[in-house]
PDB file of C-alpha atoms in Angstrom:
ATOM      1  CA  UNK J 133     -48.882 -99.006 130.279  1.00 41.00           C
ATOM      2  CA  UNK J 134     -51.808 -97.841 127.921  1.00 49.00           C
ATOM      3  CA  UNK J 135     -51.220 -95.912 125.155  1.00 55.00           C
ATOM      4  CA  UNK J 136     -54.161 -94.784 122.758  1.00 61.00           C
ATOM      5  CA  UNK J 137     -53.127 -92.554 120.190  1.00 70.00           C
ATOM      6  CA  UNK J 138     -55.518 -90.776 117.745  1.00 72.00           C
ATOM      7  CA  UNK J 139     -54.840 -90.211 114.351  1.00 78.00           C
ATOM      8  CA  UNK J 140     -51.289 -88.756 113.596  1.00 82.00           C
ATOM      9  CA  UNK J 141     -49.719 -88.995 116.856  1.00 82.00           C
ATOM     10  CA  UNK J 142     -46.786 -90.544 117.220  1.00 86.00           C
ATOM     11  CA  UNK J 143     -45.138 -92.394 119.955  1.00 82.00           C
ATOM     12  CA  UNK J 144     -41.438 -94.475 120.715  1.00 84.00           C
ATOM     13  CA  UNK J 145     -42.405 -97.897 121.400  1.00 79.00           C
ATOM     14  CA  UNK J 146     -39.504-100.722 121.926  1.00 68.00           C
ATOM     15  CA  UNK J 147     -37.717 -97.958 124.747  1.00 59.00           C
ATOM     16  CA  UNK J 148     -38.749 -95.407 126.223  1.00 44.00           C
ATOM     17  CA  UNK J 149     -42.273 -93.595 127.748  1.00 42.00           C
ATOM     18  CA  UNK J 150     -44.436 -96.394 125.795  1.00 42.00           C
ATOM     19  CA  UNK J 151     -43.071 -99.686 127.624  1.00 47.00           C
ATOM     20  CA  UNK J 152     -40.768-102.141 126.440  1.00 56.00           C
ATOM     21  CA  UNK J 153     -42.616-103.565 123.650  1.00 67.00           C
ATOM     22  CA  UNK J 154     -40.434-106.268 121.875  1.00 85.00           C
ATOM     23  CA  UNK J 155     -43.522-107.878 120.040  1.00 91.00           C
ATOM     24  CA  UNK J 156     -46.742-106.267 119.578  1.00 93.00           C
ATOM     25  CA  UNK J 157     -49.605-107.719 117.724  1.00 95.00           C
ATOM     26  CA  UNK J 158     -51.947-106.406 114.988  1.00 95.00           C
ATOM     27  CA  UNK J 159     -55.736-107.825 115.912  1.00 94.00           C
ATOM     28  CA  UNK J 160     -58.316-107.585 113.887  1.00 93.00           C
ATOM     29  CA  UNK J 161     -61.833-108.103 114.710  1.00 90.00           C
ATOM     30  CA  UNK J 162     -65.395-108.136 113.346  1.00 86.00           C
ATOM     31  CA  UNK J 163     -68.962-110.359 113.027  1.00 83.00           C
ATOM     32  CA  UNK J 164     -71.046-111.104 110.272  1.00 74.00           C
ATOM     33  CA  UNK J 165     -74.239-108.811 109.985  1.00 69.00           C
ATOM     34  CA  UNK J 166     -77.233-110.942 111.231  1.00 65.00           C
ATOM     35  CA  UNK J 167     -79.975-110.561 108.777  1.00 58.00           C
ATOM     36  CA  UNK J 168     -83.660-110.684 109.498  1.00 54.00           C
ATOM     37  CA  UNK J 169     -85.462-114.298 108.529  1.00 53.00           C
ATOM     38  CA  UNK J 170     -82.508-116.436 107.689  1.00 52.00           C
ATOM     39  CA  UNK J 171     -81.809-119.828 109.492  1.00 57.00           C
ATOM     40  CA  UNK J 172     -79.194-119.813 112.201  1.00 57.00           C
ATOM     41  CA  UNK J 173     -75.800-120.287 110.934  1.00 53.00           C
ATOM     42  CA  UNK J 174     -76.745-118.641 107.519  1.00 50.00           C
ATOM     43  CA  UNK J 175     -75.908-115.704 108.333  1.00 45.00           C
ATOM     44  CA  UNK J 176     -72.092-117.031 108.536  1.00 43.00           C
ATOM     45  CA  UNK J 177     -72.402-117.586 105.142  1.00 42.00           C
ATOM     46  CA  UNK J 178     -73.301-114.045 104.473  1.00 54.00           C
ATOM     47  CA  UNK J 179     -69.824-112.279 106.252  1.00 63.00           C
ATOM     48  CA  UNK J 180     -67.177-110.322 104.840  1.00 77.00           C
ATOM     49  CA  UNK J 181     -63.844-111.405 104.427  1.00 85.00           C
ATOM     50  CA  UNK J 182     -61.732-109.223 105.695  1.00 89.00           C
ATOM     51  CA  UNK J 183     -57.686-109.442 105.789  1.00 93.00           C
ATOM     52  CA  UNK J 184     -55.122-108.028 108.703  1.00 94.00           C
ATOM     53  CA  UNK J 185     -51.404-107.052 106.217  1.00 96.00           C
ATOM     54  CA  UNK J 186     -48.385-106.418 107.015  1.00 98.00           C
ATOM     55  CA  UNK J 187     -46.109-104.951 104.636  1.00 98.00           C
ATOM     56  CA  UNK J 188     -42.337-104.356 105.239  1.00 98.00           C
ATOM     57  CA  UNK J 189     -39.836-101.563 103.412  1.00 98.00           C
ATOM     58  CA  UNK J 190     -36.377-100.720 103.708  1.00 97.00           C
ATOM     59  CA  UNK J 191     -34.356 -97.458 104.035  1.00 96.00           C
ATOM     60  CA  UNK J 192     -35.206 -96.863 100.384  1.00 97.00           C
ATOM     61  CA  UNK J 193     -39.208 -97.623 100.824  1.00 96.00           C
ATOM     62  CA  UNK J 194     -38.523-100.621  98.255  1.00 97.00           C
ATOM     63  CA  UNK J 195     -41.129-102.859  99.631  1.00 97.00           C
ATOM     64  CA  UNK J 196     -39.411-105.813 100.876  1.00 97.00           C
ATOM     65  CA  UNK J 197     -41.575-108.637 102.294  1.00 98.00           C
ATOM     66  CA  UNK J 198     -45.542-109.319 102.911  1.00 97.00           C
ATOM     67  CA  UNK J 199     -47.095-110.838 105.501  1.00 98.00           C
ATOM     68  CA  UNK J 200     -50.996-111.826 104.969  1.00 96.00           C
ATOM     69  CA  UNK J 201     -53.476-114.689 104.598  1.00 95.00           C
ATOM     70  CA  UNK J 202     -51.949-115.996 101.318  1.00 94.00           C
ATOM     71  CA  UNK J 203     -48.233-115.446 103.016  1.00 96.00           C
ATOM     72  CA  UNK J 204     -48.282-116.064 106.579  1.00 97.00           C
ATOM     73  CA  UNK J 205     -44.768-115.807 107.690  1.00 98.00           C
ATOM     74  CA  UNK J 206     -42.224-112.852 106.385  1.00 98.00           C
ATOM     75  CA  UNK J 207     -39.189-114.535 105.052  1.00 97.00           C
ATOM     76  CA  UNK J 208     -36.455-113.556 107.725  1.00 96.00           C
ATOM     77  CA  UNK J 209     -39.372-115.413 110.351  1.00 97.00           C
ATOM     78  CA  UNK J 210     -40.012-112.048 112.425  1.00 97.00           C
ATOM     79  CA  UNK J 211     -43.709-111.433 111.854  1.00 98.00           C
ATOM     80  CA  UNK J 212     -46.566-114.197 111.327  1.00 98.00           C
ATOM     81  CA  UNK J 213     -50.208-113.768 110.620  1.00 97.00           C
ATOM     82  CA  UNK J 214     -52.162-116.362 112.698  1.00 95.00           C
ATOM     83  CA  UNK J 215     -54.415-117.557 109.431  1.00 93.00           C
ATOM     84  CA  UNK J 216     -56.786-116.371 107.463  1.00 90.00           C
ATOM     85  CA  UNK J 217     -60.562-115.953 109.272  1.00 85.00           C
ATOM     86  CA  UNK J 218     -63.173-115.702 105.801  1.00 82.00           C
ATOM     87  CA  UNK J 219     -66.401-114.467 108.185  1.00 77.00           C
ATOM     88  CA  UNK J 220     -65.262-112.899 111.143  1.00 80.00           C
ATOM     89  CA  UNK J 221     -66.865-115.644 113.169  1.00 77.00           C
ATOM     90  CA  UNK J 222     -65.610-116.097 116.971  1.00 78.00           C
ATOM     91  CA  UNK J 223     -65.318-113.665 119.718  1.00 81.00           C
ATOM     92  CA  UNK J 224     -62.196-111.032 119.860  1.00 83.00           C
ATOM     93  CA  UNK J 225     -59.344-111.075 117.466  1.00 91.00           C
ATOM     94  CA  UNK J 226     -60.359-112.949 114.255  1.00 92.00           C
ATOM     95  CA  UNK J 227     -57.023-112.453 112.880  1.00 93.00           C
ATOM     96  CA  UNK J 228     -53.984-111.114 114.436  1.00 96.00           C
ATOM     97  CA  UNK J 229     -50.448-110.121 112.948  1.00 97.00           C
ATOM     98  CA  UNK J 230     -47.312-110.834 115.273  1.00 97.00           C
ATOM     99  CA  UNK J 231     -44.161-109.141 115.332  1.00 96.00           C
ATOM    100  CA  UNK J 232     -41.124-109.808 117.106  1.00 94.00           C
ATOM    101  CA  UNK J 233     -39.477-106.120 116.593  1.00 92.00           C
ATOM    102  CA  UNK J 234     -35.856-107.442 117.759  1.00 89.00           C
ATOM    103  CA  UNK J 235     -35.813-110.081 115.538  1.00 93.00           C
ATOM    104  CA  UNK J 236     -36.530-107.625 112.457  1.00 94.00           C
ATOM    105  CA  UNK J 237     -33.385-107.193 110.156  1.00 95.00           C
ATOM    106  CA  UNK J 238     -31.993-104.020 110.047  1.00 94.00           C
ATOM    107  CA  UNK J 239     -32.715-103.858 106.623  1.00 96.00           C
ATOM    108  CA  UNK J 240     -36.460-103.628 107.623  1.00 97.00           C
ATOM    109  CA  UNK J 241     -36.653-100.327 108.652  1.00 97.00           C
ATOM    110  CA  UNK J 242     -40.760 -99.498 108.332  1.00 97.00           C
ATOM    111  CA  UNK J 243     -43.625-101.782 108.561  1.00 97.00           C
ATOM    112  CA  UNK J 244     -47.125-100.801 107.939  1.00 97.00           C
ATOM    113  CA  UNK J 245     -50.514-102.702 109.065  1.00 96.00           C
ATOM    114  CA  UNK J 246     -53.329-102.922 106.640  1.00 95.00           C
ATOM    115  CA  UNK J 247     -56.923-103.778 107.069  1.00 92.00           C
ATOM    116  CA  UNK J 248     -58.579-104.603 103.478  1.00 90.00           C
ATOM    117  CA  UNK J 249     -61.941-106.551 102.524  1.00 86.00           C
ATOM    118  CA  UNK J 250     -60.876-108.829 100.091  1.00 83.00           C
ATOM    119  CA  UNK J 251     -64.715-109.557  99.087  1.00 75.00           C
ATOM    120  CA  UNK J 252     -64.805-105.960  97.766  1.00 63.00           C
ATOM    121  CA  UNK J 253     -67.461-105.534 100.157  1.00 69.00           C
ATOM    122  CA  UNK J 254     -67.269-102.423 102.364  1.00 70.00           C
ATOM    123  CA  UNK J 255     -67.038-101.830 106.148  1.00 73.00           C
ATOM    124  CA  UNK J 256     -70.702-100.913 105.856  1.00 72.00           C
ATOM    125  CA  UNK J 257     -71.605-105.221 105.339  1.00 73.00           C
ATOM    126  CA  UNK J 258     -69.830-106.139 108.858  1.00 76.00           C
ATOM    127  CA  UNK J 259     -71.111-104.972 112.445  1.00 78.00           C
ATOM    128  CA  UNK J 260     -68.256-104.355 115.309  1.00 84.00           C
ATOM    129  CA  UNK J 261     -65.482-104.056 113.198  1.00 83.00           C
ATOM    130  CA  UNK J 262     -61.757-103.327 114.239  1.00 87.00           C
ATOM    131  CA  UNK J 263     -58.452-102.861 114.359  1.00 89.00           C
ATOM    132  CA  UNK J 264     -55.941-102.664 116.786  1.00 90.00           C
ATOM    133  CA  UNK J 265     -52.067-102.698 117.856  1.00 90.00           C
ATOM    134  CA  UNK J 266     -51.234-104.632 121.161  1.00 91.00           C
ATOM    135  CA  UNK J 267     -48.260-104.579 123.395  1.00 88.00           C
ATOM    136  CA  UNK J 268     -47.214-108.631 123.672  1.00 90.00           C
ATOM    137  CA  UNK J 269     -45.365-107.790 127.250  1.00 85.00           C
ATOM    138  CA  UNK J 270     -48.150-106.729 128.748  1.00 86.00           C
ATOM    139  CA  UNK J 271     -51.666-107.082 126.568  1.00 87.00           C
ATOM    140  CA  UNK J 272     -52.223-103.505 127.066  1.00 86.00           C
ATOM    141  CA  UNK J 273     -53.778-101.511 123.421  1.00 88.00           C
ATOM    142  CA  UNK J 274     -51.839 -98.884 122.075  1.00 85.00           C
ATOM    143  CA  UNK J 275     -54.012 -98.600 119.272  1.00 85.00           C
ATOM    144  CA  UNK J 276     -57.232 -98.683 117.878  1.00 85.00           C
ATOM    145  CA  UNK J 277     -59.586 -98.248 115.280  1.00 84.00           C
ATOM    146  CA  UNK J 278     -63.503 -98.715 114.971  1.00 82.00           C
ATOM    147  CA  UNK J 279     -63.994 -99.752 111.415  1.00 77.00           C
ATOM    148  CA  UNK J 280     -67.559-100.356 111.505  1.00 67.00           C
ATOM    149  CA  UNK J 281     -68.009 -96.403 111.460  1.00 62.00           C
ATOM    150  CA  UNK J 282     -66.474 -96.201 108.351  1.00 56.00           C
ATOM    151  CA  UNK J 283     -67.373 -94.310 105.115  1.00 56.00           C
ATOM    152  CA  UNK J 284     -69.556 -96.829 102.978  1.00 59.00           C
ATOM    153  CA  UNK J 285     -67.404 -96.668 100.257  1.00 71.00           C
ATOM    154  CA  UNK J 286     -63.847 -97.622 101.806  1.00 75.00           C
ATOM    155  CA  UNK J 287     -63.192-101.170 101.631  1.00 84.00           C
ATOM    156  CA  UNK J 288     -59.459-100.849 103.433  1.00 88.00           C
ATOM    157  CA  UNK J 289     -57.866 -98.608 105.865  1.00 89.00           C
ATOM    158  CA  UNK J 290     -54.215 -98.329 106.136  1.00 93.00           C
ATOM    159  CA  UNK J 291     -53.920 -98.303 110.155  1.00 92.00           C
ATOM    160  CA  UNK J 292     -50.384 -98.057 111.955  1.00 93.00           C
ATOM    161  CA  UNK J 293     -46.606 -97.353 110.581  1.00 95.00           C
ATOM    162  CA  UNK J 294     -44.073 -98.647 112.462  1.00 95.00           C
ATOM    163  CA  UNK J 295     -40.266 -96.981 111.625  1.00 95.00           C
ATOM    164  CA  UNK J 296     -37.078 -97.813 112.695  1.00 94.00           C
ATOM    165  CA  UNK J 297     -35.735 -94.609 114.674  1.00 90.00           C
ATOM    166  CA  UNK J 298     -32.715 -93.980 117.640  1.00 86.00           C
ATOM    167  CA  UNK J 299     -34.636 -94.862 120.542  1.00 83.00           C
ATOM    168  CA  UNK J 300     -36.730 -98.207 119.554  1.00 86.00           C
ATOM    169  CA  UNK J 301     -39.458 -98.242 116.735  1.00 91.00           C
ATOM    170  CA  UNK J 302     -41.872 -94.847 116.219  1.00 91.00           C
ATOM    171  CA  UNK J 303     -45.762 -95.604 115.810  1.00 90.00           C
ATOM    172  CA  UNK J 304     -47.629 -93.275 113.348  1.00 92.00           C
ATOM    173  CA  UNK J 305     -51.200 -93.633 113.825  1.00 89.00           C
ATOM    174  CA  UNK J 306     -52.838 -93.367 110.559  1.00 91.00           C
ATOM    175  CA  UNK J 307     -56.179 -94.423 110.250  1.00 86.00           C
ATOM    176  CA  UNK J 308     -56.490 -93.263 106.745  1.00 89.00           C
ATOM    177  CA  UNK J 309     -59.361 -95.032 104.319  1.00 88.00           C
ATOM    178  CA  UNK J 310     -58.681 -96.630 101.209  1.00 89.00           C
ATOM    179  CA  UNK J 311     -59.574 -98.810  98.536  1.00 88.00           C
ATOM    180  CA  UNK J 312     -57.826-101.910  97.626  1.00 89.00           C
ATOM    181  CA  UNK J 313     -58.503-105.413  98.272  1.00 88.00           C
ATOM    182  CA  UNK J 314     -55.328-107.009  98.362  1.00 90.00           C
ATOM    183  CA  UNK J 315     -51.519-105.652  99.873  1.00 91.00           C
ATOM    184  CA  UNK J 316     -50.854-105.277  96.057  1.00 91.00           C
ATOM    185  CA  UNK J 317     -53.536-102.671  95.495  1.00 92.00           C
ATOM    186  CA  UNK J 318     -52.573-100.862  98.335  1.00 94.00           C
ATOM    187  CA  UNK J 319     -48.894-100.303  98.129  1.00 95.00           C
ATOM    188  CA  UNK J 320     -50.012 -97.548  96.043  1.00 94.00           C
ATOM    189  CA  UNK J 321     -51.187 -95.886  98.999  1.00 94.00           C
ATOM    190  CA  UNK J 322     -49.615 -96.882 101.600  1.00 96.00           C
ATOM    191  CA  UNK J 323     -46.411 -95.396  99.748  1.00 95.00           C
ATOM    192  CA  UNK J 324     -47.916 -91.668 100.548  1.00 94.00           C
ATOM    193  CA  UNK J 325     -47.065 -92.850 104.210  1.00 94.00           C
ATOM    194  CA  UNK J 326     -43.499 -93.871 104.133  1.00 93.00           C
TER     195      UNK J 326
END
């Protein structure tokens, strides 16, 4: 079952209405802007590099584990970031996040997904950007964000919190812009979320 939620709405994913969602995926996508006169394949040269983050607090909102291109795996082994993709080069996904929710610890109670351009370009220097949260069980979206119609001066966007609640895990669609080019320089922002 679809789900595509805009910004705020929340929804029980894990049991319930959503589907049974025991791993979703965070996919990030975008392609190098093709500029006018250059030789083919320079324009590869020329891309943003852009990072998918996943960052994971307990009960307290102590920030617990990372997961992103210079940590690939959290520590308990429950969420894995496929590698890090410097230009956006290839068709769909360019980097994707996956969680397997049941395997979480208890003491992870929220996750949140991060999109940040760790060039300190902007959204503004790629061309069909995005992000988006998958259902593994069945490949259907429950989320999504066009990043390519982002303000020019937001170089990050803090996308999707996942919480621990009765019934299974509770998406927040965020969406919010930020600045930050690293998980590090956005924890200060993401905090406002928890």
């Amino acid at each position: 079952m679809t789900v595509v939620l805009a910004q705020g709405e929340r929804v029980t994913i894990g049991k319930g209405t959503a589907g049974s969602a025991a791993r979703v995926r965070m996919g990030l996508g975008w392609d190098p802007i093709k500029h006018e006169g250059l030789r083919p394949g320079l324009q590869a040269l020329t891309g943003v590099d852009l990072d998918a983050s996943c960052l994971l607090f307990d009960a307290d909102h102590r920030l617990v584990d990372t997961v992103w291109p210079r940590q690939l795996v959290s520590k308990d082994g429950a969420v894995t970031h496929t590698g890090d993709n410097t230009t956006g080069a290839g068709e769909g996904d360019d980097e994707s996040i996956i969680v397997d929710l049941a395997a979480l610890p208890l003491r992870i109670t929220v996750l949140v997904f991060t999109v940040s351009a760790f060039t300190s370009d902007d959204f503004s220097r790629v061309a069909n950007a995005f992000c988006r949260l998958v259902d593994e069980s069945d490949g259907s979206e429950i989320l999504r964000y066009d990043l390519s119609t982002a303000d020019s001066q937001d170089n990050a966007q803090i996308m999707v919190k996942l919480a621990r609640g009765a019934d299974g895990w509770v998406l927040t669609a965020i969406g919010q812009p930020a600045k930050g080019n690293t998980v590090n320089d956005l924890l200060p922002a993401v905090q406002k979320y928890l």
